[in-house]
Coordinates of N, CA and C in Angstrom, one line a residue:
M1 N -13.3 28.9 9.9 CA -13.1 27.8 9.0 C -11.6 27.6 8.7
I2 N -11.2 26.3 8.9 CA -9.8 26.0 8.6 C -9.8 25.0 7.4
T3 N -9.0 25.3 6.4 CA -8.9 24.4 5.2 C -7.5 23.7 5.3
I4 N -7.6 22.4 5.1 CA -6.3 21.6 5.1 C -6.2 21.1 3.7
I5 N -4.9 21.3 3.2 CA -4.6 20.8 1.9 C -3.4 19.8 2.1
A6 N -3.7 18.5 1.9 CA -2.6 17.5 2.1 C -2.3 16.9 0.8
S7 N -1.0 17.0 0.4 CA -0.5 16.5 -0.9 C 0.3 15.2 -0.7
F8 N 0.0 14.2 -1.5 CA 0.6 12.9 -1.5 C 1.2 12.6 -2.9
H9 N 2.4 12.1 -3.0 CA 3.0 11.6 -4.2 C 3.0 10.1 -4.1
V10 N 2.1 9.4 -4.9 CA 1.9 8.0 -4.8 C 2.7 7.3 -5.8
K11 N 3.3 6.1 -5.4 CA 4.0 5.3 -6.4 C 3.0 4.8 -7.5
P12 N 3.5 4.8 -8.7 CA 2.6 4.4 -9.8 C 1.9 3.1 -9.6
E13 N 2.6 2.1 -9.1 CA 2.0 0.8 -8.9 C 1.0 0.7 -7.8
C14 N 1.0 1.8 -7.0 CA 0.1 1.8 -5.8 C -1.1 2.7 -5.9
I15 N -1.3 3.3 -7.1 CA -2.4 4.3 -7.3 C -3.8 3.7 -6.9
E16 N -4.1 2.6 -7.5 CA -5.5 2.0 -7.2 C -5.7 1.7 -5.8
A17 N -4.7 1.1 -5.1 CA -4.8 0.7 -3.7 C -4.9 2.0 -2.9
F18 N -4.1 3.0 -3.2 CA -4.2 4.3 -2.4 C -5.6 4.9 -2.6
K19 N -6.1 4.9 -3.8 CA -7.4 5.5 -4.0 C -8.5 4.8 -3.3
A20 N -8.4 3.5 -3.2 CA -9.4 2.7 -2.4 C -9.3 3.1 -0.9
M21 N -8.1 3.1 -0.4 CA -7.9 3.4 1.0 C -8.4 4.9 1.3
A22 N -8.0 5.8 0.4 CA -8.4 7.2 0.6 C -9.9 7.4 0.5
A23 N -10.5 6.7 -0.4 CA -12.0 6.8 -0.5 C -12.7 6.5 0.8
E24 N -12.3 5.5 1.5 CA -12.9 5.1 2.7 C -12.7 6.2 3.8
C25 N -11.5 6.8 3.8 CA -11.2 7.9 4.7 C -12.1 9.1 4.4
V26 N -12.2 9.4 3.1 CA -13.1 10.5 2.7 C -14.5 10.3 3.1
E27 N -15.0 9.2 2.8 CA -16.4 8.8 3.1 C -16.7 9.0 4.6
E28 N -15.9 8.5 5.4 CA -16.1 8.5 6.9 C -15.9 9.9 7.4
S29 N -14.9 10.6 6.9 CA -14.6 12.0 7.3 C -15.7 13.0 7.1
R30 N -16.4 12.8 5.9 CA -17.6 13.6 5.6 C -18.7 13.5 6.6
K31 N -18.7 12.4 7.4 CA -19.8 12.2 8.4 C -19.5 12.9 9.7
E32 N -18.3 13.4 9.8 CA -17.9 14.1 11.1 C -18.6 15.4 11.3
E33 N -19.0 15.7 12.5 CA -19.8 16.9 12.8 C -19.1 18.2 12.4
G34 N -17.8 18.3 12.7 CA -17.1 19.5 12.4 C -16.6 19.7 11.0
N35 N -16.9 18.7 10.1 CA -16.5 18.8 8.7 C -17.5 19.5 7.8
S36 N -17.0 20.4 7.0 CA -17.9 21.1 6.0 C -17.7 20.5 4.6
S37 N -16.5 20.1 4.3 CA -16.3 19.4 3.0 C -15.0 18.6 3.1
Y38 N -14.9 17.5 2.3 CA -13.7 16.7 2.3 C -13.6 16.0 0.9
H39 N -12.6 16.4 0.2 CA -12.5 15.9 -1.2 C -11.1 15.4 -1.5
L40 N -11.0 14.5 -2.4 CA -9.7 14.0 -2.9 C -9.6 14.3 -4.4
Y41 N -8.5 14.9 -4.8 CA -8.2 15.2 -6.2 C -7.0 14.6 -6.6
T42 N -6.8 14.4 -7.9 CA -5.6 13.9 -8.5 C -5.1 14.9 -9.5
G43 N -3.8 15.0 -9.8 CA -3.3 15.9 -10.8 C -3.7 15.6 -12.2
L44 N -3.9 16.6 -13.0 CA -4.3 16.5 -14.4 C -3.1 15.9 -15.2
T45 N -1.9 16.4 -14.9 CA -0.8 16.0 -15.7 C 0.1 14.9 -15.1
D46 N 0.0 14.9 -13.7 CA 0.7 13.8 -13.0 C -0.3 13.1 -12.1
K47 N -0.7 11.9 -12.6 CA -1.7 11.1 -12.0 C -1.2 10.5 -10.7
T48 N 0.1 10.6 -10.3 CA 0.6 10.1 -9.1 C 0.5 11.1 -7.9
K49 N 0.0 12.3 -8.2 CA -0.1 13.3 -7.2 C -1.6 13.4 -6.8
F50 N -1.8 13.3 -5.5 CA -3.2 13.4 -4.9 C -3.2 14.5 -3.8
F51 N -4.4 15.1 -3.7 CA -4.6 16.2 -2.8 C -5.9 16.0 -2.1
F52 N -5.8 16.0 -0.8 CA -7.0 16.0 0.1 C -7.3 17.5 0.3
V53 N -8.5 18.0 0.1 CA -8.8 19.4 0.5 C -10.0 19.3 1.4
E54 N -9.8 19.7 2.6 CA -10.7 19.5 3.8 C -11.1 20.8 4.4
N55 N -12.3 21.0 4.7 CA -12.8 22.2 5.4 C -13.4 21.8 6.8
W56 N -12.8 22.4 7.8 CA -13.2 22.1 9.2 C -13.7 23.3 9.9
K57 N -14.6 23.1 10.8 CA -15.2 24.2 11.6 C -14.2 25.0 12.4
D58 N -13.3 24.2 13.1 CA -12.3 24.8 14.0 C -11.2 23.8 14.3
E59 N -10.3 24.2 15.2 CA -9.2 23.3 15.6 C -9.7 22.1 16.3
K60 N -10.7 22.3 17.1 CA -11.2 21.1 17.9 C -11.8 20.0 16.9
A61 N -12.4 20.4 15.9 CA -12.9 19.5 14.9 C -11.8 18.7 14.2
I62 N -10.7 19.4 14.0 CA -9.5 18.8 13.4 C -8.9 17.8 14.4
E63 N -8.8 18.2 15.6 CA -8.3 17.3 16.7 C -9.1 16.0 16.8
Q64 N -10.4 16.2 16.7 CA -11.3 15.0 16.8 C -11.2 14.1 15.5
H65 N -11.0 14.8 14.4 CA -10.8 14.0 13.2 C -9.5 13.2 13.2
N66 N -8.4 13.9 13.7 CA -7.1 13.2 13.8 C -7.1 12.0 14.7
A67 N -8.0 12.0 15.7 CA -8.1 10.9 16.7 C -9.1 9.9 16.2
S68 N -9.9 10.1 15.2 CA -10.9 9.2 14.7 C -10.3 7.8 14.2
A69 N -11.0 6.8 14.4 CA -10.6 5.5 13.9 C -10.3 5.4 12.4
H70 N -11.1 6.0 11.6 CA -10.9 5.9 10.2 C -9.6 6.7 9.8
F71 N -9.4 7.9 10.4 CA -8.2 8.6 10.1 C -6.9 7.9 10.6
Q72 N -7.0 7.4 11.8 CA -5.9 6.6 12.3 C -5.5 5.4 11.4
K73 N -6.6 4.8 10.9 CA -6.3 3.6 10.0 C -5.6 4.1 8.8
F74 N -6.1 5.2 8.2 CA -5.4 5.7 7.0 C -4.0 6.2 7.3
A75 N -3.8 6.9 8.4 CA -2.5 7.5 8.7 C -1.5 6.4 9.0
G76 N -2.0 5.3 9.5 CA -1.1 4.2 9.8 C -0.8 3.2 8.6
A77 N -1.5 3.5 7.5 CA -1.3 2.5 6.4 C -0.8 3.1 5.1
F78 N -0.8 4.5 4.9 CA -0.5 5.0 3.6 C 1.0 5.0 3.2
S79 N 1.9 5.0 4.2 CA 3.3 5.1 3.9 C 3.9 4.2 2.9
P80 N 3.5 2.9 2.8 CA 4.1 2.0 1.7 C 3.7 2.4 0.3
F81 N 2.6 3.3 0.2 CA 2.1 3.6 -1.1 C 2.7 4.9 -1.7
V82 N 3.4 5.7 -0.8 CA 3.9 7.0 -1.3 C 5.4 6.9 -1.5
S83 N 5.9 7.8 -2.4 CA 7.3 7.9 -2.7 C 8.1 9.0 -1.9
E84 N 7.3 9.8 -1.1 CA 7.9 10.8 -0.3 C 6.9 11.2 0.8
A85 N 7.4 11.9 1.8 CA 6.5 12.3 2.9 C 5.4 13.3 2.4
P86 N 4.2 13.2 2.9 CA 3.1 14.1 2.4 C 3.4 15.5 2.9
V87 N 2.9 16.5 2.2 CA 3.0 17.9 2.6 C 1.6 18.3 3.1
I88 N 1.4 18.7 4.3 CA 0.1 19.1 4.9 C 0.2 20.5 5.3
E89 N -0.8 21.3 4.8 CA -0.9 22.7 5.1 C -2.2 23.0 5.7
Q90 N -2.2 23.8 6.8 CA -3.5 24.3 7.3 C -3.6 25.8 6.9
T91 N -4.7 26.1 6.3 CA -4.9 27.4 5.8 C -6.2 28.0 6.2
T92 N -6.4 29.3 6.0 CA -7.6 30.0 6.3 C -7.9 31.0 5.2
E93 N -9.1 31.2 4.9 CA -9.4 32.2 3.8 C -9.2 33.6 4.3
I94 N -8.7 34.4 3.4 CA -8.4 35.8 3.7 C -9.6 36.7 3.4

């Protein structure tokens, strides 16, 4: 199992648009065969911080996800909404 944690710092004026775009990506990603879970969180004290927490069966599932139409749509559209580059970490449970 591979867990991805992707952190985004969203411009305050773009929060609602980002959430709508992210919700579509979450919904479609959950349907993927190699996905165990896919959630979007926001910070408790800083509502401009968003975190995708995703669990994938293996690297092949991640590759298929990254090539999917819904992910490509999100990846090609989020940059105007963020104030800095996202931080994406792939992790595994110890």
